[in-house]
PDB file of C-alpha atoms and ligand atoms in Angstrom:
ATOM      1  CA  MET A 384      19.076  76.599 -11.455  1.00  0.00           C
ATOM      2  CA  THR A 385      19.413  73.675  -9.105  1.00  0.00           C
ATOM      3  CA  ASP A 386      20.189  74.259  -5.439  1.00  0.00           C
ATOM      4  CA  SER A 387      23.752  73.844  -4.326  1.00  0.00           C
ATOM      5  CA  PRO A 388      24.345  70.508  -2.518  1.00  0.00           C
ATOM      6  CA  LEU A 389      26.227  72.502   0.140  1.00  0.00           C
ATOM      7  CA  ARG A 390      26.520  76.193   0.746  1.00  0.00           C
ATOM      8  CA  PHE A 391      28.095  78.255   3.543  1.00  0.00           C
ATOM      9  CA  ASP A 392      27.209  81.947   3.747  1.00  0.00           C
ATOM     10  CA  GLU A 393      29.256  84.061   6.135  1.00  0.00           C
ATOM     11  CA  VAL A 394      29.462  81.250   8.657  1.00  0.00           C
ATOM     12  CA  HIS A 395      30.907  82.064  12.051  1.00  0.00           C
ATOM     13  CA  PHE A 396      31.431  79.363  14.639  1.00  0.00           C
ATOM     14  CA  ARG A 397      32.665  79.484  18.187  1.00  0.00           C
ATOM     15  CA  HIS A 398      32.694  76.877  20.934  1.00  0.00           C
ATOM     16  CA  VAL A 399      31.304  78.514  24.044  1.00  0.00           C
ATOM     17  CA  HIS A 400      32.856  77.604  27.404  1.00  0.00           C
ATOM     18  CA  ARG A 401      32.047  79.805  30.354  1.00  0.00           C
ATOM     19  CA  ARG A 402      35.034  78.744  32.446  1.00  0.00           C
ATOM     20  CA  ARG A 403      37.655  77.644  29.939  1.00  0.00           C
ATOM     21  CA  GLY A 404      36.987  80.536  27.562  1.00  0.00           C
ATOM     22  CA  ASP A 405      35.404  80.532  24.104  1.00  0.00           C
ATOM     23  CA  VAL A 406      37.212  79.133  21.087  1.00  0.00           C
ATOM     24  CA  GLU A 407      36.549  80.960  17.847  1.00  0.00           C
ATOM     25  CA  VAL A 408      36.949  78.534  14.951  1.00  0.00           C
ATOM     26  CA  LEU A 409      35.384  80.104  11.837  1.00  0.00           C
ATOM     27  CA  ARG A 410      35.080  83.767  11.054  1.00  0.00           C
ATOM     28  CA  GLY A 411      32.842  84.382   8.050  1.00  0.00           C
ATOM     29  CA  LEU A 412      33.386  81.334   5.841  1.00  0.00           C
ATOM     30  CA  SER A 413      31.552  81.347   2.496  1.00  0.00           C
ATOM     31  CA  PHE A 414      31.680  78.773  -0.279  1.00  0.00           C
ATOM     32  CA  ALA A 415      29.326  76.725  -2.431  1.00  0.00           C
ATOM     33  CA  LEU A 416      29.640  73.294  -4.009  1.00  0.00           C
ATOM     34  CA  SER A 417      27.970  72.278  -7.258  1.00  0.00           C
ATOM     35  CA  PRO A 418      26.947  68.720  -8.099  1.00  0.00           C
ATOM     36  CA  GLY A 419      30.052  66.838  -9.254  1.00  0.00           C
ATOM     37  CA  ASP A 420      32.483  69.205  -7.495  1.00  0.00           C
ATOM     38  CA  ARG A 421      35.425  67.594  -5.729  1.00  0.00           C
ATOM     39  CA  VAL A 422      36.872  70.052  -3.267  1.00  0.00           C
ATOM     40  CA  ALA A 423      39.840  69.437  -0.977  1.00  0.00           C
ATOM     41  CA  LEU A 424      39.527  71.189   2.389  1.00  0.00           C
ATOM     42  CA  VAL A 425      42.964  71.919   3.796  1.00  0.00           C
ATOM     43  CA  GLY A 426      44.487  73.902   6.645  1.00  0.00           C
ATOM     44  CA  ARG A 427      46.673  73.487   9.692  1.00  0.00           C
ATOM     45  CA  SER A 428      45.679  71.147  12.512  1.00  0.00           C
ATOM     46  CA  GLY A 429      43.057  72.961  14.583  1.00  0.00           C
ATOM     47  CA  SER A 430      42.049  75.337  11.761  1.00  0.00           C
ATOM     48  CA  GLY A 431      38.476  73.985  11.785  1.00  0.00           C
ATOM     49  CA  LYS A 432      38.273  71.391   9.001  1.00  0.00           C
ATOM     50  CA  SER A 433      36.357  68.783  11.024  1.00  0.00           C
ATOM     51  CA  THR A 434      34.194  71.596  12.375  1.00  0.00           C
ATOM     52  CA  VAL A 435      33.234  72.559   8.806  1.00  0.00           C
ATOM     53  CA  LEU A 436      32.137  68.963   8.132  1.00  0.00           C
ATOM     54  CA  ALA A 437      30.164  68.822  11.401  1.00  0.00           C
ATOM     55  CA  LEU A 438      28.384  72.055  10.419  1.00  0.00           C
ATOM     56  CA  ALA A 439      27.734  70.691   6.913  1.00  0.00           C
ATOM     57  CA  SER A 440      26.087  67.570   8.349  1.00  0.00           C
ATOM     58  CA  GLY A 441      24.056  69.528  10.900  1.00  0.00           C
ATOM     59  CA  ARG A 442      25.812  67.993  13.903  1.00  0.00           C
ATOM     60  CA  LEU A 443      26.931  71.472  14.920  1.00  0.00           C
ATOM     61  CA  THR A 444      24.981  74.672  14.351  1.00  0.00           C
ATOM     62  CA  ALA A 445      26.579  77.890  13.095  1.00  0.00           C
ATOM     63  CA  THR A 446      26.931  80.694  15.636  1.00  0.00           C
ATOM     64  CA  SER A 447      25.850  83.030  12.824  1.00  0.00           C
ATOM     65  CA  GLY A 448      25.519  82.788   9.062  1.00  0.00           C
ATOM     66  CA  THR A 449      23.793  80.078   7.050  1.00  0.00           C
ATOM     67  CA  VAL A 450      24.647  76.485   6.173  1.00  0.00           C
ATOM     68  CA  SER A 451      22.337  74.991   3.585  1.00  0.00           C
ATOM     69  CA  VAL A 452      22.123  71.534   2.047  1.00  0.00           C
ATOM     70  CA  ALA A 453      20.242  71.253  -1.259  1.00  0.00           C
ATOM     71  CA  GLY A 454      18.892  74.753  -0.684  1.00  0.00           C
ATOM     72  CA  ALA A 455      17.481  74.052   2.781  1.00  0.00           C
ATOM     73  CA  ASP A 456      18.832  76.023   5.763  1.00  0.00           C
ATOM     74  CA  LEU A 457      20.038  73.506   8.381  1.00  0.00           C
ATOM     75  CA  GLY A 458      19.854  76.169  11.099  1.00  0.00           C
ATOM     76  CA  ALA A 459      16.095  76.509  10.591  1.00  0.00           C
ATOM     77  CA  MET A 460      15.449  72.777  11.057  1.00  0.00           C
ATOM     78  CA  THR A 461      14.614  70.643  14.077  1.00  0.00           C
ATOM     79  CA  ILE A 462      17.071  67.944  15.158  1.00  0.00           C
ATOM     80  CA  ASP A 463      14.853  65.305  13.528  1.00  0.00           C
ATOM     81  CA  GLU A 464      14.721  67.200  10.256  1.00  0.00           C
ATOM     82  CA  ARG A 465      18.497  67.486  10.225  1.00  0.00           C
ATOM     83  CA  ALA A 466      18.797  63.756  10.888  1.00  0.00           C
ATOM     84  CA  ARG A 467      16.510  63.108   7.911  1.00  0.00           C
ATOM     85  CA  VAL A 468      18.660  65.314   5.654  1.00  0.00           C
ATOM     86  CA  ARG A 469      21.732  63.351   6.754  1.00  0.00           C
ATOM     87  CA  LEU A 470      20.082  60.026   6.111  1.00  0.00           C
ATOM     88  CA  SER A 471      18.710  60.926   2.700  1.00  0.00           C
ATOM     89  CA  GLN A 472      21.551  63.020   1.250  1.00  0.00           C
ATOM     90  CA  ILE A 473      24.827  62.837   3.141  1.00  0.00           C
ATOM     91  CA  SER A 474      27.579  60.288   3.678  1.00  0.00           C
ATOM     92  CA  HIS A 475      30.135  61.343   6.270  1.00  0.00           C
ATOM     93  CA  VAL A 476      33.414  59.528   6.775  1.00  0.00           C
ATOM     94  CA  HIS A 477      34.522  60.731  10.207  1.00  0.00           C
ATOM     95  CA  GLN A 478      38.125  61.392  11.133  1.00  0.00           C
ATOM     96  CA  ASP A 479      37.718  58.948  14.045  1.00  0.00           C
ATOM     97  CA  PHE A 480      35.543  56.524  11.963  1.00  0.00           C
ATOM     98  CA  ARG A 481      32.650  56.374  14.532  1.00  0.00           C
ATOM     99  CA  LEU A 482      31.819  52.735  13.960  1.00  0.00           C
ATOM    100  CA  LEU A 483      29.466  50.978  16.378  1.00  0.00           C
ATOM    101  CA  PRO A 484      31.803  48.930  18.579  1.00  0.00           C
ATOM    102  CA  ARG A 485      29.587  45.978  19.505  1.00  0.00           C
ATOM    103  CA  TYR A 486      28.551  45.296  15.936  1.00  0.00           C
ATOM    104  CA  SER A 487      30.233  43.520  13.057  1.00  0.00           C
ATOM    105  CA  ALA A 488      31.695  45.295  10.038  1.00  0.00           C
ATOM    106  CA  ARG A 489      28.700  44.130   7.981  1.00  0.00           C
ATOM    107  CA  GLU A 490      26.161  45.381  10.518  1.00  0.00           C
ATOM    108  CA  ASN A 491      27.837  48.783  10.566  1.00  0.00           C
ATOM    109  CA  VAL A 492      27.617  49.033   6.789  1.00  0.00           C
ATOM    110  CA  GLU A 493      23.984  47.810   6.713  1.00  0.00           C
ATOM    111  CA  LEU A 494      22.799  50.399   9.182  1.00  0.00           C
ATOM    112  CA  PRO A 495      22.159  53.392   6.859  1.00  0.00           C
ATOM    113  CA  LEU A 496      20.248  51.089   4.501  1.00  0.00           C
ATOM    114  CA  LEU A 497      18.062  49.630   7.262  1.00  0.00           C
ATOM    115  CA  LEU A 498      17.316  53.125   8.555  1.00  0.00           C
ATOM    116  CA  GLN A 499      16.159  54.014   5.047  1.00  0.00           C
ATOM    117  CA  GLY A 500      13.774  51.069   4.989  1.00  0.00           C
ATOM    118  CA  VAL A 501      15.778  48.729   2.729  1.00  0.00           C
ATOM    119  CA  SER A 502      14.917  45.048   3.453  1.00  0.00           C
ATOM    120  CA  ARG A 503      17.260  42.977   5.633  1.00  0.00           C
ATOM    121  CA  VAL A 504      18.131  40.641   2.776  1.00  0.00           C
ATOM    122  CA  GLU A 505      18.961  43.446   0.357  1.00  0.00           C
ATOM    123  CA  ALA A 506      20.863  45.431   3.007  1.00  0.00           C
ATOM    124  CA  ARG A 507      22.981  42.386   3.747  1.00  0.00           C
ATOM    125  CA  GLU A 508      23.819  41.783   0.103  1.00  0.00           C
ATOM    126  CA  ARG A 509      24.696  45.400  -0.535  1.00  0.00           C
ATOM    127  CA  ALA A 510      26.812  45.632   2.627  1.00  0.00           C
ATOM    128  CA  ILE A 511      28.805  42.562   1.636  1.00  0.00           C
ATOM    129  CA  ARG A 512      29.349  43.986  -1.848  1.00  0.00           C
ATOM    130  CA  ALA A 513      30.559  47.290  -0.372  1.00  0.00           C
ATOM    131  CA  LEU A 514      32.934  45.412   1.948  1.00  0.00           C
ATOM    132  CA  GLU A 515      34.258  43.443  -1.024  1.00  0.00           C
ATOM    133  CA  ARG A 516      35.061  46.715  -2.766  1.00  0.00           C
ATOM    134  CA  VAL A 517      37.278  47.795   0.140  1.00  0.00           C
ATOM    135  CA  ASP A 518      38.820  44.307   0.249  1.00  0.00           C
ATOM    136  CA  LEU A 519      37.264  43.381   3.595  1.00  0.00           C
ATOM    137  CA  ALA A 520      34.788  40.639   2.690  1.00  0.00           C
ATOM    138  CA  ALA A 521      36.819  38.218   4.808  1.00  0.00           C
ATOM    139  CA  ARG A 522      36.281  40.423   7.880  1.00  0.00           C
ATOM    140  CA  ALA A 523      32.545  41.031   7.406  1.00  0.00           C
ATOM    141  CA  ASP A 524      31.550  39.190  10.578  1.00  0.00           C
ATOM    142  CA  HIS A 525      34.303  40.575  12.794  1.00  0.00           C
ATOM    143  CA  ARG A 526      33.447  43.141  15.413  1.00  0.00           C
ATOM    144  CA  THR A 527      34.855  46.509  14.461  1.00  0.00           C
ATOM    145  CA  THR A 528      36.905  46.616  17.678  1.00  0.00           C
ATOM    146  CA  GLU A 529      38.790  43.555  16.397  1.00  0.00           C
ATOM    147  CA  LEU A 530      39.940  45.374  13.258  1.00  0.00           C
ATOM    148  CA  SER A 531      43.118  47.320  12.574  1.00  0.00           C
ATOM    149  CA  GLY A 532      42.979  51.101  12.115  1.00  0.00           C
ATOM    150  CA  GLY A 533      43.200  50.849   8.322  1.00  0.00           C
ATOM    151  CA  GLU A 534      40.521  48.141   8.302  1.00  0.00           C
ATOM    152  CA  GLN A 535      38.221  50.290  10.440  1.00  0.00           C
ATOM    153  CA  GLN A 536      38.769  53.162   8.048  1.00  0.00           C
ATOM    154  CA  ARG A 537      37.768  50.925   5.155  1.00  0.00           C
ATOM    155  CA  VAL A 538      34.566  49.866   6.977  1.00  0.00           C
ATOM    156  CA  ALA A 539      33.757  53.569   7.367  1.00  0.00           C
ATOM    157  CA  ILE A 540      34.344  54.015   3.615  1.00  0.00           C
ATOM    158  CA  ALA A 541      32.127  51.020   2.807  1.00  0.00           C
ATOM    159  CA  ARG A 542      29.376  52.504   4.991  1.00  0.00           C
ATOM    160  CA  ALA A 543      29.697  55.809   3.104  1.00  0.00           C
ATOM    161  CA  VAL A 544      29.485  54.263  -0.366  1.00  0.00           C
ATOM    162  CA  VAL A 545      26.886  51.562   0.309  1.00  0.00           C
ATOM    163  CA  ARG A 546      24.332  54.109  -0.917  1.00  0.00           C
ATOM    164  CA  PRO A 547      25.464  56.941  -3.188  1.00  0.00           C
ATOM    165  CA  PRO A 548      24.897  60.288  -1.433  1.00  0.00           C
ATOM    166  CA  ALA A 549      24.240  63.725  -2.949  1.00  0.00           C
ATOM    167  CA  LEU A 550      26.954  65.090  -0.665  1.00  0.00           C
ATOM    168  CA  LEU A 551      30.024  63.212   0.536  1.00  0.00           C
ATOM    169  CA  LEU A 552      31.898  64.604   3.530  1.00  0.00           C
ATOM    170  CA  ALA A 553      35.167  62.762   4.063  1.00  0.00           C
ATOM    171  CA  ASP A 554      37.622  63.627   6.839  1.00  0.00           C
ATOM    172  CA  GLU A 555      41.080  62.348   5.902  1.00  0.00           C
ATOM    173  CA  PRO A 556      39.416  59.218   4.512  1.00  0.00           C
ATOM    174  CA  THR A 557      42.713  57.610   3.518  1.00  0.00           C
ATOM    175  CA  GLY A 558      44.792  58.783   6.489  1.00  0.00           C
ATOM    176  CA  ALA A 559      45.282  55.247   7.860  1.00  0.00           C
ATOM    177  CA  LEU A 560      46.082  53.611   4.506  1.00  0.00           C
ATOM    178  CA  ASP A 561      49.256  53.003   2.520  1.00  0.00           C
ATOM    179  CA  ALA A 562      49.731  54.803  -0.820  1.00  0.00           C
ATOM    180  CA  GLY A 563      48.515  51.886  -2.974  1.00  0.00           C
ATOM    181  CA  LEU A 564      45.337  51.413  -0.993  1.00  0.00           C
ATOM    182  CA  ARG A 565      44.875  55.179  -0.780  1.00  0.00           C
ATOM    183  CA  ASP A 566      44.661  55.469  -4.566  1.00  0.00           C
ATOM    184  CA  GLU A 567      42.234  52.533  -4.809  1.00  0.00           C
ATOM    185  CA  ILE A 568      39.968  53.912  -2.087  1.00  0.00           C
ATOM    186  CA  LEU A 569      40.021  57.396  -3.559  1.00  0.00           C
ATOM    187  CA  ALA A 570      39.031  55.973  -6.945  1.00  0.00           C
ATOM    188  CA  LEU A 571      36.215  54.038  -5.257  1.00  0.00           C
ATOM    189  CA  LEU A 572      34.939  57.171  -3.501  1.00  0.00           C
ATOM    190  CA  PHE A 573      35.024  59.184  -6.722  1.00  0.00           C
ATOM    191  CA  GLU A 574      33.375  56.432  -8.741  1.00  0.00           C
ATOM    192  CA  THR A 575      30.553  55.747  -6.283  1.00  0.00           C
ATOM    193  CA  CYS A 576      29.922  59.415  -5.666  1.00  0.00           C
ATOM    194  CA  GLU A 577      30.057  60.403  -9.325  1.00  0.00           C
ATOM    195  CA  GLY A 578      27.789  63.422  -9.756  1.00  0.00           C
ATOM    196  CA  ALA A 579      27.721  64.053  -6.000  1.00  0.00           C
ATOM    197  CA  ALA A 580      29.461  67.017  -4.391  1.00  0.00           C
ATOM    198  CA  ILE A 581      32.530  65.914  -2.461  1.00  0.00           C
ATOM    199  CA  LEU A 582      34.228  67.808   0.347  1.00  0.00           C
ATOM    200  CA  LEU A 583      37.392  66.016   1.290  1.00  0.00           C
ATOM    201  CA  VAL A 584      39.635  66.965   4.212  1.00  0.00           C
ATOM    202  CA  THR A 585      43.227  66.019   3.619  1.00  0.00           C
ATOM    203  CA  HIS A 586      46.798  66.670   4.698  1.00  0.00           C
ATOM    204  CA  ASP A 587      48.059  64.580   1.780  1.00  0.00           C
ATOM    205  CA  PRO A 588      49.187  66.611  -1.274  1.00  0.00           C
ATOM    206  CA  ALA A 589      48.499  63.610  -3.537  1.00  0.00           C
ATOM    207  CA  VAL A 590      44.847  63.591  -2.413  1.00  0.00           C
ATOM    208  CA  ALA A 591      44.478  67.364  -2.738  1.00  0.00           C
ATOM    209  CA  GLU A 592      45.891  67.047  -6.248  1.00  0.00           C
ATOM    210  CA  ALA A 593      43.032  64.709  -7.200  1.00  0.00           C
ATOM    211  CA  ALA A 594      40.441  67.388  -6.327  1.00  0.00           C
ATOM    212  CA  ASP A 595      39.136  70.052  -8.723  1.00  0.00           C
ATOM    213  CA  ARG A 596      39.883  72.867  -6.302  1.00  0.00           C
ATOM    214  CA  ILE A 597      41.223  73.573  -2.876  1.00  0.00           C
ATOM    215  CA  LEU A 598      39.562  75.436  -0.029  1.00  0.00           C
ATOM    216  CA  GLU A 599      42.083  76.488   2.574  1.00  0.00           C
ATOM    217  CA  LEU A 600      41.121  77.506   6.105  1.00  0.00           C
ATOM    218  CA  PRO A 601      43.308  80.194   7.656  1.00  0.00           C
ATOM    219  CA  ARG A 602      44.432  80.020  11.229  1.00  0.00           C
ATOM    220  CA  LEU A 603      42.417  82.498  13.212  1.00  0.00           C
ATOM    221  CA  GLY A 604      44.465  85.004  15.054  1.00  0.00           C
ATOM    222  CA  SER A 605      46.310  85.668  11.810  1.00  0.00           C
ATOM    223  CA  ALA A 606      45.243  88.631   9.693  1.00  0.00           C
ATOM    224  CA  ASP A 607      43.935  86.502   6.788  1.00  0.00           C
ATOM    225  CA  ALA A 608      40.261  86.379   6.051  1.00  0.00           C
ATOM    226  CA  HIS A 609      38.587  83.202   4.848  1.00  0.00           C
ATOM    227  CA  PRO A 610      38.801  82.908   1.081  1.00  0.00           C
ATOM    228  CA  ALA A 611      35.304  83.742  -0.153  1.00  0.00           C
ATOM    229  CA  ARG A 612      33.915  81.909  -3.119  1.00  0.00           C
TER     230      ARG A 612
HETATM  231  N1  ATP B2078      34.258  70.846  22.113  1.00  0.00           N
HETATM  232  C1  ATP B2078      35.164  71.784  21.878  1.00  0.00           C
HETATM  233  N2  ATP B2078      35.306  72.831  22.734  1.00  0.00           N
HETATM  234  C2  ATP B2078      36.208  73.809  22.500  1.00  0.00           C
HETATM  235  N3  ATP B2078      37.033  73.817  21.442  1.00  0.00           N
HETATM  236  C3  ATP B2078      36.960  72.802  20.575  1.00  0.00           C
HETATM  237  C4  ATP B2078      36.035  71.739  20.746  1.00  0.00           C
HETATM  238  N4  ATP B2078      36.178  70.868  19.718  1.00  0.00           N
HETATM  239  C5  ATP B2078      37.182  71.382  18.947  1.00  0.00           C
HETATM  240  N5  ATP B2078      37.635  72.539  19.462  1.00  0.00           N
HETATM  241  C6  ATP B2078      38.678  73.427  18.899  1.00  0.00           C
HETATM  242  O1  ATP B2078      38.209  73.888  17.645  1.00  0.00           O
HETATM  243  C7  ATP B2078      39.303  74.050  16.742  1.00  0.00           C
HETATM  244  C8  ATP B2078      38.984  73.384  15.425  1.00  0.00           C
HETATM  245  O2  ATP B2078      38.933  71.980  15.632  1.00  0.00           O
HETATM  246  P1  ATP B2078      38.802  70.965  14.387  1.00  0.00           P
HETATM  247  O3  ATP B2078      38.657  69.612  14.975  1.00  0.00           O
HETATM  248  O4  ATP B2078      37.727  71.452  13.487  1.00  0.00           O
HETATM  249  O5  ATP B2078      40.224  71.159  13.672  1.00  0.00           O
HETATM  250  P2  ATP B2078      40.821  70.390  12.404  1.00  0.00           P
HETATM  251  O6  ATP B2078      41.180  71.430  11.384  1.00  0.00           O
HETATM  252  O7  ATP B2078      39.903  69.316  11.972  1.00  0.00           O
HETATM  253  O8  ATP B2078      42.183  69.789  12.982  1.00  0.00           O
HETATM  254  P3  ATP B2078      42.947  68.390  12.648  1.00  0.00           P
HETATM  255  O9  ATP B2078      43.681  68.609  11.337  1.00  0.00           O
HETATM  256  O10 ATP B2078      43.884  68.257  13.787  1.00  0.00           O
HETATM  257  O11 ATP B2078      41.933  67.300  12.579  1.00  0.00           O
HETATM  258  C9  ATP B2078      40.543  73.504  17.463  1.00  0.00           C
HETATM  259  O12 ATP B2078      41.290  74.592  17.920  1.00  0.00           O
HETATM  260  C10 ATP B2078      39.976  72.705  18.617  1.00  0.00           C
HETATM  261  O13 ATP B2078      40.832  72.740  19.728  1.00  0.00           O
HETATM  262 MG1   MG B2079      40.001  67.286  12.031  1.00  0.00          MG
END
């Protein structure tokens, strides 16, 4: 049996603030993704969807429980080891895009390739091709701060698909796009990440519909437990 690309076992997470008070976000969340799974992660604003993605990419560490990527426990790794897992296996489209502001669209998309040791010439070609696929070739040399919200979102998508990951984490990846572009971008994500596990945060029923299954986070404070599966 191959290891699951992403697995949560009884994950609890709380933000700890001595003065402002702790915020409990996840209370015993368990699920596993198989290669090729497309799962929509839904729930009210503040229910912890972005937190789940940050735990899955090792940017946050579970308060208790285990988060593993390809069978390896992120909680048992050093910061450098987690960064290597991200670089080699994960593409993460952030809710707030997280593009580098002083760099062009192309440079932002090249970055994961350069960090992986791809040559400058090849990285450039592949970045331009990825930008063409999100219809932004004409903006390749513009700084990301000079782009509209929807254009920035498409740069973030291009950066995620410039190398196919084993695990795609996408946080409302089409939230800034109109319906026509949304369908195109979703198709691009699915096509590039074919065979990868996809965890897709969305508030859009049309996007959730395109997934194989739905994982819904309850609001804590209510009596519901996290759906275990
Ligand atoms: N640094 C922090 N310190 C304390 N609480 C935080 C911190 N960051 C987030 N939270 C809280 O954690 C909870 C979960 O936040 P998260 O961003 O995961 O929600 P979300 O489901 O992605 O919401 P949205 O749909 O609005 O994006 C929220 O109640 C939020 O206020
Ligand atoms: Mg969020």
